[in-house]
Coordinates of C-alpha atoms in Angstrom, one line a residue:
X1 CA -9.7 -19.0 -21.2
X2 CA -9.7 -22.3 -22.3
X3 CA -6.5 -22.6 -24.4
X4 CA -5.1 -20.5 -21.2
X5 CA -5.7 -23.4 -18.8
X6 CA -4.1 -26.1 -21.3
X7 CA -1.1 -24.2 -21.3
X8 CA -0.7 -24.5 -17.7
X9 CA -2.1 -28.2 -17.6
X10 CA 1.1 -28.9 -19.7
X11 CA 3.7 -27.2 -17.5
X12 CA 3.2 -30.3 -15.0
X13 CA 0.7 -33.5 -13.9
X14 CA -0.9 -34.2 -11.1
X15 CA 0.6 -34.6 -8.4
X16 CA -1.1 -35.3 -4.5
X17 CA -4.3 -34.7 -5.6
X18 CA -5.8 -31.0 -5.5
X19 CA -2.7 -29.4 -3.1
X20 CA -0.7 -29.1 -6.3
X21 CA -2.9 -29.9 -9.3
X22 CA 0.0 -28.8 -11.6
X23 CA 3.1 -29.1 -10.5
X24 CA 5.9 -31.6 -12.1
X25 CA 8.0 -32.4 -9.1
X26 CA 9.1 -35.6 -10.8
X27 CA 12.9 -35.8 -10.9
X28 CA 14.9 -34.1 -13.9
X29 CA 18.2 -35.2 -13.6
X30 CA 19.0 -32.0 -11.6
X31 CA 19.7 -33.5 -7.9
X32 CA 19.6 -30.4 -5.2
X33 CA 23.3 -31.6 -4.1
X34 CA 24.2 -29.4 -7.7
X35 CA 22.1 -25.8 -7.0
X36 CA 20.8 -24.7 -4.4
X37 CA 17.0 -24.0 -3.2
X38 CA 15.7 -20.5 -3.0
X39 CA 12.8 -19.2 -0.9
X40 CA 12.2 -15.7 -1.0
X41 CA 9.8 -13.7 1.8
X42 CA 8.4 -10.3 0.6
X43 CA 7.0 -8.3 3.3
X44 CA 4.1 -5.7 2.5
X45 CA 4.4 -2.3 3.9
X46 CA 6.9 -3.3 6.3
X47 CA 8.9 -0.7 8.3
X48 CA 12.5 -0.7 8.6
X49 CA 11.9 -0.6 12.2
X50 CA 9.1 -3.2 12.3
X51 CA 12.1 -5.7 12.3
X52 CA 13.3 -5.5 16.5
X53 CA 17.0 -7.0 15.3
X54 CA 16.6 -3.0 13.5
X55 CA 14.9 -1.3 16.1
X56 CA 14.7 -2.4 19.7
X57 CA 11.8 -0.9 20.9
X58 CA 9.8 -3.3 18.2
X59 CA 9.6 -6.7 20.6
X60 CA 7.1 -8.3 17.9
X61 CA 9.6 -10.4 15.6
X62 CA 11.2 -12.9 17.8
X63 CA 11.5 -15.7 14.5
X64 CA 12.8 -13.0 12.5
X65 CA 15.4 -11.5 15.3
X66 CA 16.4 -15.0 15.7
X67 CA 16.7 -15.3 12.0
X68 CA 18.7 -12.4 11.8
X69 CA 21.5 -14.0 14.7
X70 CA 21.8 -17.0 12.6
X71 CA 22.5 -15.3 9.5
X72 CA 23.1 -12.1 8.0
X73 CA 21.5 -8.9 8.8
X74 CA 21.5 -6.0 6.1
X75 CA 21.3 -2.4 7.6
X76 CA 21.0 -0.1 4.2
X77 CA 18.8 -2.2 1.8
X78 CA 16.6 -0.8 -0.5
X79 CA 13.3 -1.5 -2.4
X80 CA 13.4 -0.7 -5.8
X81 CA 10.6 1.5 -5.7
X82 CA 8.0 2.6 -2.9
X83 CA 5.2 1.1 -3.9
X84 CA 3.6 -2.8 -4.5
X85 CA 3.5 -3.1 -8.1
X86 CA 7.1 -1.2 -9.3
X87 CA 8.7 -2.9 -6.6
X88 CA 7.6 -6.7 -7.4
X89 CA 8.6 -5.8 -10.7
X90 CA 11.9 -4.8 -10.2
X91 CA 12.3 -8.2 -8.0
X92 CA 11.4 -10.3 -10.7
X93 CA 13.2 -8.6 -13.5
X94 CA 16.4 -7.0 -11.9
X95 CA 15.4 -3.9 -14.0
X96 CA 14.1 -0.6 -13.0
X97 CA 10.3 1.0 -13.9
X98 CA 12.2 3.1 -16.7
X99 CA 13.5 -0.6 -18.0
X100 CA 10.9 -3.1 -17.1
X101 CA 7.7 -0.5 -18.0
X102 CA 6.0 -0.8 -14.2
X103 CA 6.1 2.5 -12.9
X104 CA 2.6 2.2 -10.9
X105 CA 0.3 0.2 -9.4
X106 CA -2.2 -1.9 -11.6
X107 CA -5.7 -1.9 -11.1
X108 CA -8.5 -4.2 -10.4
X109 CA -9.6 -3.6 -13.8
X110 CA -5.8 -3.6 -15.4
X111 CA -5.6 -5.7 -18.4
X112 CA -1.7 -5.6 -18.7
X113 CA 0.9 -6.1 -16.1
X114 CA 4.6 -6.8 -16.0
X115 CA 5.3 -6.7 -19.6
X116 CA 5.3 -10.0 -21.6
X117 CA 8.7 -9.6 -23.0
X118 CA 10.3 -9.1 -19.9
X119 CA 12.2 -12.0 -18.6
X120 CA 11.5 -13.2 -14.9
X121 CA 13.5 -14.7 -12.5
X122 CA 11.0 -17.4 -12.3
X123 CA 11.5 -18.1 -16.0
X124 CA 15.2 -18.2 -15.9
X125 CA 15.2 -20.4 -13.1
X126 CA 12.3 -22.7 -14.3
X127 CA 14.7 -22.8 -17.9
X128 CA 17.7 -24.2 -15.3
X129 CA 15.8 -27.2 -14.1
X130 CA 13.4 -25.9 -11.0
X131 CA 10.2 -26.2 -9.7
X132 CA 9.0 -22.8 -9.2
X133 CA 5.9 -21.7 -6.6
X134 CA 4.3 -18.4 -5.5
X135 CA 2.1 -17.9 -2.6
X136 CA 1.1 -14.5 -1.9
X137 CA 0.2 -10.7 -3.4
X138 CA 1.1 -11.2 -7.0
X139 CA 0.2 -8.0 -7.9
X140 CA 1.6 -7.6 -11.8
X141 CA -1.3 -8.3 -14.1
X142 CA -3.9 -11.0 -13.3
X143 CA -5.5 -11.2 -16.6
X144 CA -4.8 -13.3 -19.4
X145 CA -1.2 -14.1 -19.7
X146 CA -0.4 -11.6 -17.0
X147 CA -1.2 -14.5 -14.5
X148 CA 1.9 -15.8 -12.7
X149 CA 1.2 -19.3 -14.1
X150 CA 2.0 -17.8 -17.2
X151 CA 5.4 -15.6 -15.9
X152 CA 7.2 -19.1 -15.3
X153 CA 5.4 -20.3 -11.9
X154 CA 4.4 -23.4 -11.6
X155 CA 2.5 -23.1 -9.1
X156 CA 0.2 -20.2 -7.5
X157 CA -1.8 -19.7 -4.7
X158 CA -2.8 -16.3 -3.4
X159 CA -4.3 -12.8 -4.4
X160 CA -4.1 -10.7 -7.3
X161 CA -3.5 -7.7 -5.8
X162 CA -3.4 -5.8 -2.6
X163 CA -5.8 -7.2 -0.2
X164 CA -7.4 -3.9 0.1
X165 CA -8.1 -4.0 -3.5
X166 CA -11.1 -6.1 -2.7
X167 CA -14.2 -6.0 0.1
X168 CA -14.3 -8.8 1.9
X169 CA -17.1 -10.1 5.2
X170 CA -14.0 -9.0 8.1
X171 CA -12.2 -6.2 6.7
X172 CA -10.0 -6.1 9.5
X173 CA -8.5 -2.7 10.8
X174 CA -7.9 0.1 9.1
X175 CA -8.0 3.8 9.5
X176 CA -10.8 4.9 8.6
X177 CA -12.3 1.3 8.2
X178 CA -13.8 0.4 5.0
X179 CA -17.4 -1.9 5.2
X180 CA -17.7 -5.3 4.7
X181 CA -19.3 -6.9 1.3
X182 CA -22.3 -6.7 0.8
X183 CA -24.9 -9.9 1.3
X184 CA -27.0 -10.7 -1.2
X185 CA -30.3 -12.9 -0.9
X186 CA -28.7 -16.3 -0.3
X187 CA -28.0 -18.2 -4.0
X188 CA -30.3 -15.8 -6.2
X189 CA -28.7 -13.0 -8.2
X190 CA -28.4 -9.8 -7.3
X191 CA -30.1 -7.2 -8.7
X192 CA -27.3 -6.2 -11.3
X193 CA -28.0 -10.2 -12.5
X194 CA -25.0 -11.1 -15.0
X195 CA -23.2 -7.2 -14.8
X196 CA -22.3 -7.2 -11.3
X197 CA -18.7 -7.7 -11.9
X198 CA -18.8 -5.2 -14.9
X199 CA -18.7 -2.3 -13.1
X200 CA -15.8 -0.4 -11.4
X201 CA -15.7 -0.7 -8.0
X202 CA -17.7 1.7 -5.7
X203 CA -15.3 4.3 -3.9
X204 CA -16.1 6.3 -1.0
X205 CA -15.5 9.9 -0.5
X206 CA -12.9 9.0 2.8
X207 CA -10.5 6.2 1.0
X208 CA -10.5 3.9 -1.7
X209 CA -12.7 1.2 -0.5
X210 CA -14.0 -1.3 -3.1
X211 CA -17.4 -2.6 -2.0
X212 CA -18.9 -4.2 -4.8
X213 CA -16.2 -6.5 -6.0
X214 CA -14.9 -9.1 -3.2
X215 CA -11.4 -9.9 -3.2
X216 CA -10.7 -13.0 -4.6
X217 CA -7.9 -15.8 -3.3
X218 CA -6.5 -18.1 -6.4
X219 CA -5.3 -21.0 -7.0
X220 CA -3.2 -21.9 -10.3
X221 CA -6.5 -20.4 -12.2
X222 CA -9.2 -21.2 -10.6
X223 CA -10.9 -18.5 -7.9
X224 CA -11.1 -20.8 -5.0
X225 CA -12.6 -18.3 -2.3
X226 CA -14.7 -15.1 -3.1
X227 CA -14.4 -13.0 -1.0
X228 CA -11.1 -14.2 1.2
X229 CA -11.3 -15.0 4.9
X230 CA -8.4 -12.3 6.1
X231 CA -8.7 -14.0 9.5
X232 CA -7.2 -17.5 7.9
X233 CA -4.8 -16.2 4.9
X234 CA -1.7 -16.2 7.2
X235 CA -2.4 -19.9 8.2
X236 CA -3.5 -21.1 4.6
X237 CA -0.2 -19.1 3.4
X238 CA 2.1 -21.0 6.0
X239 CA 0.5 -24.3 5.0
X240 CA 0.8 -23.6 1.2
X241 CA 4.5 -22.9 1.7
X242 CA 5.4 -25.6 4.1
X243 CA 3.5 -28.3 1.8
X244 CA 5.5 -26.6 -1.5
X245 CA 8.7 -27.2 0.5
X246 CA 8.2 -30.9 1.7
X247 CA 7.1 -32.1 -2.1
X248 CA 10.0 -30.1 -3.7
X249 CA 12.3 -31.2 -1.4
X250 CA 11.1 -35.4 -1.9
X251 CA 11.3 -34.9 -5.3
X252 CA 15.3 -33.9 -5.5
X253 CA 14.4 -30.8 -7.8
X254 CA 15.6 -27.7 -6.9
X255 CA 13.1 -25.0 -6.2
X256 CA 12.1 -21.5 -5.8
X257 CA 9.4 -20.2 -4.0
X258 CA 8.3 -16.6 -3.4
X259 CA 6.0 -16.0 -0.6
X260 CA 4.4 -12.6 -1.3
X261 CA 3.0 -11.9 2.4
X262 CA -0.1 -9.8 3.1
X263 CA 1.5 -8.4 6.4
X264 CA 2.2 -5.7 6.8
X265 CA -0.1 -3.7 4.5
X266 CA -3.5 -2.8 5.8
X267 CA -6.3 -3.3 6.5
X268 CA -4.9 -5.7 8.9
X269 CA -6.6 -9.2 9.9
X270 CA -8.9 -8.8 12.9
X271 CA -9.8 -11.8 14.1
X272 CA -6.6 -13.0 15.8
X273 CA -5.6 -9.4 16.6
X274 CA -8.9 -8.3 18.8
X275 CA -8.0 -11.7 21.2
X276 CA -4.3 -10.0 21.8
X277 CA -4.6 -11.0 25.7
X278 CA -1.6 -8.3 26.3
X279 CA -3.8 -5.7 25.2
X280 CA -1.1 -4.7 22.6
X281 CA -2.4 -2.5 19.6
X282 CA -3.3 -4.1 16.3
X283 CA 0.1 -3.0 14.3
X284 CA 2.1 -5.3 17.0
X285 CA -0.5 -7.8 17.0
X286 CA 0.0 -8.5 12.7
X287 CA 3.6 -8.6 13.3
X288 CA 3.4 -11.4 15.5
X289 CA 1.4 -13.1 12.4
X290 CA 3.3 -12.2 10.2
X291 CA 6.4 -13.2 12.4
X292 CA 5.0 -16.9 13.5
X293 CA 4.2 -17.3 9.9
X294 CA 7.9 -16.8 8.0
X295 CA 9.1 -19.1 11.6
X296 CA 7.1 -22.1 10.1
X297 CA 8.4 -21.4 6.9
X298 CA 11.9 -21.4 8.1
X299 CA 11.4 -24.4 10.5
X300 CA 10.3 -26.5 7.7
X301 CA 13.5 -25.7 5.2
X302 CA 15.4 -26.7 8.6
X303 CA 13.7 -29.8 9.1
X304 CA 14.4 -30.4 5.2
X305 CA 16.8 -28.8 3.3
X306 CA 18.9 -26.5 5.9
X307 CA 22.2 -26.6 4.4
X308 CA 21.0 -26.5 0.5
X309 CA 18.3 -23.5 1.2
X310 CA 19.3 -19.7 0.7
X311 CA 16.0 -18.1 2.7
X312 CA 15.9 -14.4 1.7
X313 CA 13.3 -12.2 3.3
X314 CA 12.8 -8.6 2.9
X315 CA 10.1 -5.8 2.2
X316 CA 8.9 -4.0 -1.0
X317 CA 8.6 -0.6 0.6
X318 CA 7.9 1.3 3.5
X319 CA 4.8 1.6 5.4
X320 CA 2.2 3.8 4.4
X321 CA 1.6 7.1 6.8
X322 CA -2.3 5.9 7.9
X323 CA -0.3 3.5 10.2
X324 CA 0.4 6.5 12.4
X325 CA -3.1 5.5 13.6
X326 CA -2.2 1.5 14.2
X327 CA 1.2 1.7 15.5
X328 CA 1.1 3.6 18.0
X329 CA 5.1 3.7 17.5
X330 CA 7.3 5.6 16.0
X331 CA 10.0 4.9 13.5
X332 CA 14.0 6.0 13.0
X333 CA 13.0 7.8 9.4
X334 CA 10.9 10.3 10.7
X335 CA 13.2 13.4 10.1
X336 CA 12.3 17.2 10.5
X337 CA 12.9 18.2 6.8
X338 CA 10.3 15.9 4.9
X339 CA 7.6 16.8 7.9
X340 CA 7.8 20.3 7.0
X341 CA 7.8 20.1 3.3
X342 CA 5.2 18.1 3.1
X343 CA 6.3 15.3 2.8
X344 CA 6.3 11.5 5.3
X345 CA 8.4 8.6 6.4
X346 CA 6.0 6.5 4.4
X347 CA 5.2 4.4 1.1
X348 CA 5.5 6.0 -2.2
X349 CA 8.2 8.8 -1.1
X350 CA 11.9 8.5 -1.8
X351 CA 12.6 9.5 1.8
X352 CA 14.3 6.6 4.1
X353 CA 11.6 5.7 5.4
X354 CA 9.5 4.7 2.0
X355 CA 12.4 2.5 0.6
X356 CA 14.8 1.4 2.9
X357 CA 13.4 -1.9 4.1
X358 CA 14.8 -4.5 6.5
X359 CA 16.4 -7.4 5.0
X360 CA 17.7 -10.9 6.3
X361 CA 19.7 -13.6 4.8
X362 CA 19.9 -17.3 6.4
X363 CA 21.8 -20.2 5.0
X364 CA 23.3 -22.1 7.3
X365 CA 27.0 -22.8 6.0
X366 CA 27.2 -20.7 3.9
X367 CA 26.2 -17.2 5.3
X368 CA 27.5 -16.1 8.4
X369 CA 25.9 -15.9 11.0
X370 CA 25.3 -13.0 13.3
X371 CA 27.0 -10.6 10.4
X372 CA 25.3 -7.2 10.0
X373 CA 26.1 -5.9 6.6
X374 CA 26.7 -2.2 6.0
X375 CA 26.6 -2.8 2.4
X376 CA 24.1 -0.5 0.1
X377 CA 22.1 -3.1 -1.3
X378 CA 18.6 -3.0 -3.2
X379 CA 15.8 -5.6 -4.3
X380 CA 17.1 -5.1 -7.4
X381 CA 20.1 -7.2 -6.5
X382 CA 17.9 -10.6 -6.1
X383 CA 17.4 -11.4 -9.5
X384 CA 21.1 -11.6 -10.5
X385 CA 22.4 -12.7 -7.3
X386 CA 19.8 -16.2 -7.2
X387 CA 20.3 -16.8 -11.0
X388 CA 24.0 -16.5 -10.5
X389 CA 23.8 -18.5 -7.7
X390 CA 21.8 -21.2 -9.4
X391 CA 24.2 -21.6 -12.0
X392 CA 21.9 -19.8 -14.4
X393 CA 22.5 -17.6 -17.1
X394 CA 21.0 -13.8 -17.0
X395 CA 18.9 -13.0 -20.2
X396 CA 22.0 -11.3 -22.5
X397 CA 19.3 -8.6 -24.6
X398 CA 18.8 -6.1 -21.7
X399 CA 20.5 -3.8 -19.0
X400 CA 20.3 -4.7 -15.3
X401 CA 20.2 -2.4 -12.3
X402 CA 20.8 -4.8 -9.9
X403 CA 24.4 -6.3 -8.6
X404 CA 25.2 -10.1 -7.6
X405 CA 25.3 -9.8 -4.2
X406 CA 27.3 -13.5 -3.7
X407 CA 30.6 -11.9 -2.1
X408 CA 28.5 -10.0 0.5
X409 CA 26.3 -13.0 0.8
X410 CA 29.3 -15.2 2.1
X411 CA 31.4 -12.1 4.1
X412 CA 33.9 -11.9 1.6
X413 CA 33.4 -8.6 0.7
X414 CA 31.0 -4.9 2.7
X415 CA 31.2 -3.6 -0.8
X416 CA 27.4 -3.2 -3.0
X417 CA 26.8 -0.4 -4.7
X418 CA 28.0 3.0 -5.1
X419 CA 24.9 4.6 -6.7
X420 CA 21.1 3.7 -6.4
X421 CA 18.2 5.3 -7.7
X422 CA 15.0 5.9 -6.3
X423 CA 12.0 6.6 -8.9
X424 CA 9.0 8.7 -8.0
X425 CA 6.1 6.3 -7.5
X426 CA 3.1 8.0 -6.8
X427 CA 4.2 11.2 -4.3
X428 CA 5.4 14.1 -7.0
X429 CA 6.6 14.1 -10.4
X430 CA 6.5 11.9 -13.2
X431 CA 6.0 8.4 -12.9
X432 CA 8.7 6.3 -12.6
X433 CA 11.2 9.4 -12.7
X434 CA 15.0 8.8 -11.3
X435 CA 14.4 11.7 -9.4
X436 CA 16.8 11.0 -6.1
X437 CA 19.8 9.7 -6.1
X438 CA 21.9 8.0 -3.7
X439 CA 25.7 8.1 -4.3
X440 CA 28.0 6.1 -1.5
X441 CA 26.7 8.3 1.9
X442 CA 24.8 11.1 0.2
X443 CA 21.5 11.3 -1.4
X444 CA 20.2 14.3 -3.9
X445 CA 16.4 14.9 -4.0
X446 CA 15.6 16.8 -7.7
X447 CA 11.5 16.6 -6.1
X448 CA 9.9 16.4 -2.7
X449 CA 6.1 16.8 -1.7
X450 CA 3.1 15.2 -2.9
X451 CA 2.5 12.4 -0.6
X452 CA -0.1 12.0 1.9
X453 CA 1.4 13.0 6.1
X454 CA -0.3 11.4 8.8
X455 CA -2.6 13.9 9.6
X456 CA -3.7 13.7 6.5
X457 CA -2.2 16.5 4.7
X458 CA -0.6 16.4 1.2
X459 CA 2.0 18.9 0.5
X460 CA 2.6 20.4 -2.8
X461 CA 5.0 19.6 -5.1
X462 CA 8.4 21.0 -4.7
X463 CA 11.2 20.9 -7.3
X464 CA 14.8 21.6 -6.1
X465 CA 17.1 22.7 -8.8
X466 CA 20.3 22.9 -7.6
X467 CA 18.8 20.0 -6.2
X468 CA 18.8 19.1 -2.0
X469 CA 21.8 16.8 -1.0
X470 CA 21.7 15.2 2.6
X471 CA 24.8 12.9 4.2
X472 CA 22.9 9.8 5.2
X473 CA 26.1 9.1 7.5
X474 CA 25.3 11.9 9.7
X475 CA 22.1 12.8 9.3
X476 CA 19.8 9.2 8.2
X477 CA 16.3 11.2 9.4
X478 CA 17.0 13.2 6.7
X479 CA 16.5 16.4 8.9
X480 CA 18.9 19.2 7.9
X481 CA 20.6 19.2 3.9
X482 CA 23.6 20.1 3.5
X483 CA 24.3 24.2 2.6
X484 CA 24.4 24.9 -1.3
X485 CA 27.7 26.5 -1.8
X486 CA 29.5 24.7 0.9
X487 CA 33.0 22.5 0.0
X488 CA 31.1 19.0 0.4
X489 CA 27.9 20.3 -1.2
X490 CA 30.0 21.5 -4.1
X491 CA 32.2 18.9 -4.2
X492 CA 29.0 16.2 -4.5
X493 CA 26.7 17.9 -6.7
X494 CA 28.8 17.0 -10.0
X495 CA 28.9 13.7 -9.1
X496 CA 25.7 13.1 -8.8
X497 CA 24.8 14.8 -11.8
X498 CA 26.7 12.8 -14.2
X499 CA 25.3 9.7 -12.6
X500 CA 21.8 10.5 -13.0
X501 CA 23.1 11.5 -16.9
X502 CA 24.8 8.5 -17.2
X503 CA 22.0 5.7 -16.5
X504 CA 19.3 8.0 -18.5
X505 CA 21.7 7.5 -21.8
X506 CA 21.8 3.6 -20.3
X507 CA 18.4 3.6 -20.1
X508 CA 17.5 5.0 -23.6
X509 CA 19.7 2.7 -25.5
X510 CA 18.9 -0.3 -23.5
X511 CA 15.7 -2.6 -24.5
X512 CA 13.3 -1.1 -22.6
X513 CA 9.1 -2.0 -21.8
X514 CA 6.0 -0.3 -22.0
X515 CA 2.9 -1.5 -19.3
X516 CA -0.1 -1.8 -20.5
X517 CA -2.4 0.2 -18.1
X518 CA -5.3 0.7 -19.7
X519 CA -9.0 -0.3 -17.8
X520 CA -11.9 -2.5 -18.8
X521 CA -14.2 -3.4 -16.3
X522 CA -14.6 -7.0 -17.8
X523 CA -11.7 -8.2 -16.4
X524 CA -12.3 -7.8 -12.8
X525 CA -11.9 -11.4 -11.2
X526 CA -14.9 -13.0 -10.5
X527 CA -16.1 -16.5 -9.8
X528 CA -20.1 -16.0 -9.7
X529 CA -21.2 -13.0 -11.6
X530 CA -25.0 -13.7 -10.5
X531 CA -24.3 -12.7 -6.5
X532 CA -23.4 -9.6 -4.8
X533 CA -19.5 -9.4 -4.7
X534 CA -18.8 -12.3 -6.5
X535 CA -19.2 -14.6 -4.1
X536 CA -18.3 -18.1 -4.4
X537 CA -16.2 -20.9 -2.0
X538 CA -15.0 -24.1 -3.8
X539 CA -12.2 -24.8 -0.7

């Protein structure tokens, strides 16, 4: 690891002490009056309807409804994919899974991630003169050169992966809950000695809990907190941000900073939810978090750089169905047809509800404000619309899936794209597989099933050859498809084949990744290998 760490040593010095050990903020000749800053805001597992400007029985986002009045509000915006680690991917790269090589989720004991010779936006950005930073869920690799450190951030402070991916001494609430980490006997070793981290997390039989293996919270490359306090990560996030902002902003470098939140996947942070006065249930309790935290982060670019910051804040997918049990609410993609097949409004489906996402632009002067944008936009679309917007050049070797977004951005223009896809990522089929498409108002599902309903249920797989074609324009809940044989069903259906046909001979002739997903125990973060679940606190 050593040669590791002097790579990132010579990315930047020291600057403030330990808040950003290696960060360069001195100035590079770039001023921020030339590009513009970036701060994007990734919400996990957040609902299309968890946003109240989108739904107004939610009264739980007040920053982000106000957000939403003083910018630009986006109605039919899409995750790439509907799940963490395909959808961060797609972010970063502009690309698809079938381009970029994510097509699932990594493990704990991954050792690849988002390909190496894929280009992110980080990188590109970095290459045009800013000071990059990541706080959050990286999620895309965290050994080796897999680390975001290494993926053109200069600076990183969060978790590898999903913050169920990890026990931890609250685990918060959950349905069904999974157990705390286990203690050991103060400092001495436990009675694994030097293999406790060596071994694959212990499951149990009701969901995927990981008991033996806290999670960890990082810093650049050090593990500064094993296992992470869930009860403080909003706070130390918000403070992260806000300190990234100020020193960025001093320094007359442009930046970039992604803020991967933790909200609103679960299990969700219990200490500030069980002291709800209101009585309100725990789902409306983390989206007040969540909500107070992006309302510091946007009061501290407006106290610094409010007319020179695009803020961009969106979700990577949908929520997953267990939240049935949380919310206590119910959500405007909950249509008849995918509850009888099997299927959910929930993460890792290609219905509505697992990709469409809400989505919120703010730059004041340059967005409108109080616009809601009918466009059919995607994640996809951030990658080329910030690097065109910096002034940056996209990498010339590949294909890109996503658009540049600019003319919608400043109201010129209601006009995004005409086709999406939406790969399969996790429910049924092949990984990764463009198997619904969305062209203009309709959308044609070639696979349903697979995926886990509330009450627990998993359908089976369902293939539809002539495949099922709904018109989101009357019918968004996906309830009733329209009748094979019938003029707009027959007029559709050869449209939508020859665009799924035309991006698979795209996608074969472009310069395409493989993920490395293969396991090895060894690399399973861990800062003390001689105590029970890693533990270890150096903050």
């Amino acid at each position: 690891m050593g040669w590791l760490f002097l790579k990132v040593l010579f990315v930047g010095v020291t600057f403030l002490g330990c808040l950003y050990p290696l960060v360069d903020f001195c100035c590079s000749g770039d001023t921020r009056g030339q590009k513009p800053n970036f701060v994007i805001i990734l919400a996990d597992d957040m609902g299309w309807g968890d946003l109240g400007a989108n739904w107004a029985e939610t009264k739980d986002t007040a920053n982000l409804d106000e957000m939403a009045a003083e910018g630009m509000r986006f109605v039919d915006f899409h995750a790439a994919a509907s799940t963490c680690s395909p959808s961060r991917a797609s972010l970063l790269t502009g690309r698809l899974g079938l381009r970029n090589g994510v097509t699932h989720n990594f493990a704990v004991t991954s050792v690849g991630g988002l390909p190496l010779n894929e280009t992110t936006l980080a990188e590109v950005l970095r290459q045009a003169g800013y000071v990059t930073g990541m706080i959050g869920k990286w999620h895309l690799g965290h050994h080796g050169s897999y680390h975001p450190n290494f993926r053109g951030f200069d600076y990183y402070f969060g978790i590898p992966y999903s913050h169920d991916m990890g026990c931890t001494d609250t685990p918060g609430y959950n349905h069904p809950p999974c157990p705390a980490c286990p203690r050991g006997d103060g400092d001495g070793p436990s009675s694994r000695g030097n293999e406790c981290c060596l071994w694959f997390p212990h499951r149990t039989h009701e969901r995927d809990c990981y008991t033996d293996v806290a999670l960890p919270l990082y810093e650049n490359l050090n593990i500064v907190e094993q296992p992470v306090n869930l009860s403080g990560l909003a706070q130390k996030y918000a403070e992260k941000a806000t300190q990234f902002i100020q020193h960025a902003s001093a320094s007359g470098r442009p930046f970039l900073l992604y803020v991967a939140l933790a909200h609103m996947h679960v299990p969700l942070s219990g200490t500030r939810l069980s002291a709800d006065r209101r009585g309100r249930r725990p789902y409306g309790a983390a989206l007040r978090e969540m909500d107070r935290l992006v309302g510091q982060i946007k009061d501290k670019v407006d106290r610094t750089a409010r007319e020179n910051t695009f803020l961009w804040f969106t979700g990577d997918n949908g929520p997953w169905a267990q939240k049935c049990e949380l919310a206590g609410s119910v959500g405007p993609f909950t249509g008849s047809w995918q509850t009888h097949q099997g299927g959910s409004a929930a993460k890792q489906t290609t219905w509505e509800g697992g990709h469409r996402v809400p989505a919120l632009a703010y730059w004041p002067g340059t967005v409108p404000i109080n616009v809601t944008s009918t466009a059919l936009l995607s994640v996809l679309d951030i990658f080329p619309t910030v690097v065109a917007l910096a002034g940056a050049s996209l990498p010339q070797d590949r294909h890109f899936d996503g658009l540049d977004a600019s003319s919608v951005l400043f109201g010129w223009s209601q006009t995004g794209h005409r086709v999406l896809f939406h790969p399969n990522s996790g429910a049924a089929g092949e990984y990764g597989a463009l198997q619904t498409v969305r062209l203009e108002q309709h959308k044609a599902f070639y696979v349903t099933g697979g995926a886990k309903a509330c009450d627990g249920k998993v359908g089976p797989p369902r293939l539809h050859e002539p495949p099922l074609i709904f018109n989101l324009e009357e019918d968004v809940a996906e309830a009733e498809p329209l009748e094979e044989g019938g003029a707009e069903y027959e007029r559709v259906l050869p449209e939508v084949r020859q665009v799924l046909a035309d991006v698979l001979v795209d996608i074969a002739g472009d310069k395409t990744s493989r993920a490395d997903y293969t396991r090895d125990p060894s690399v399973t973060p861990c800062c003390d290998p001689h105590r029970k679940a890693c533990r270890c606190h150096t903050t």
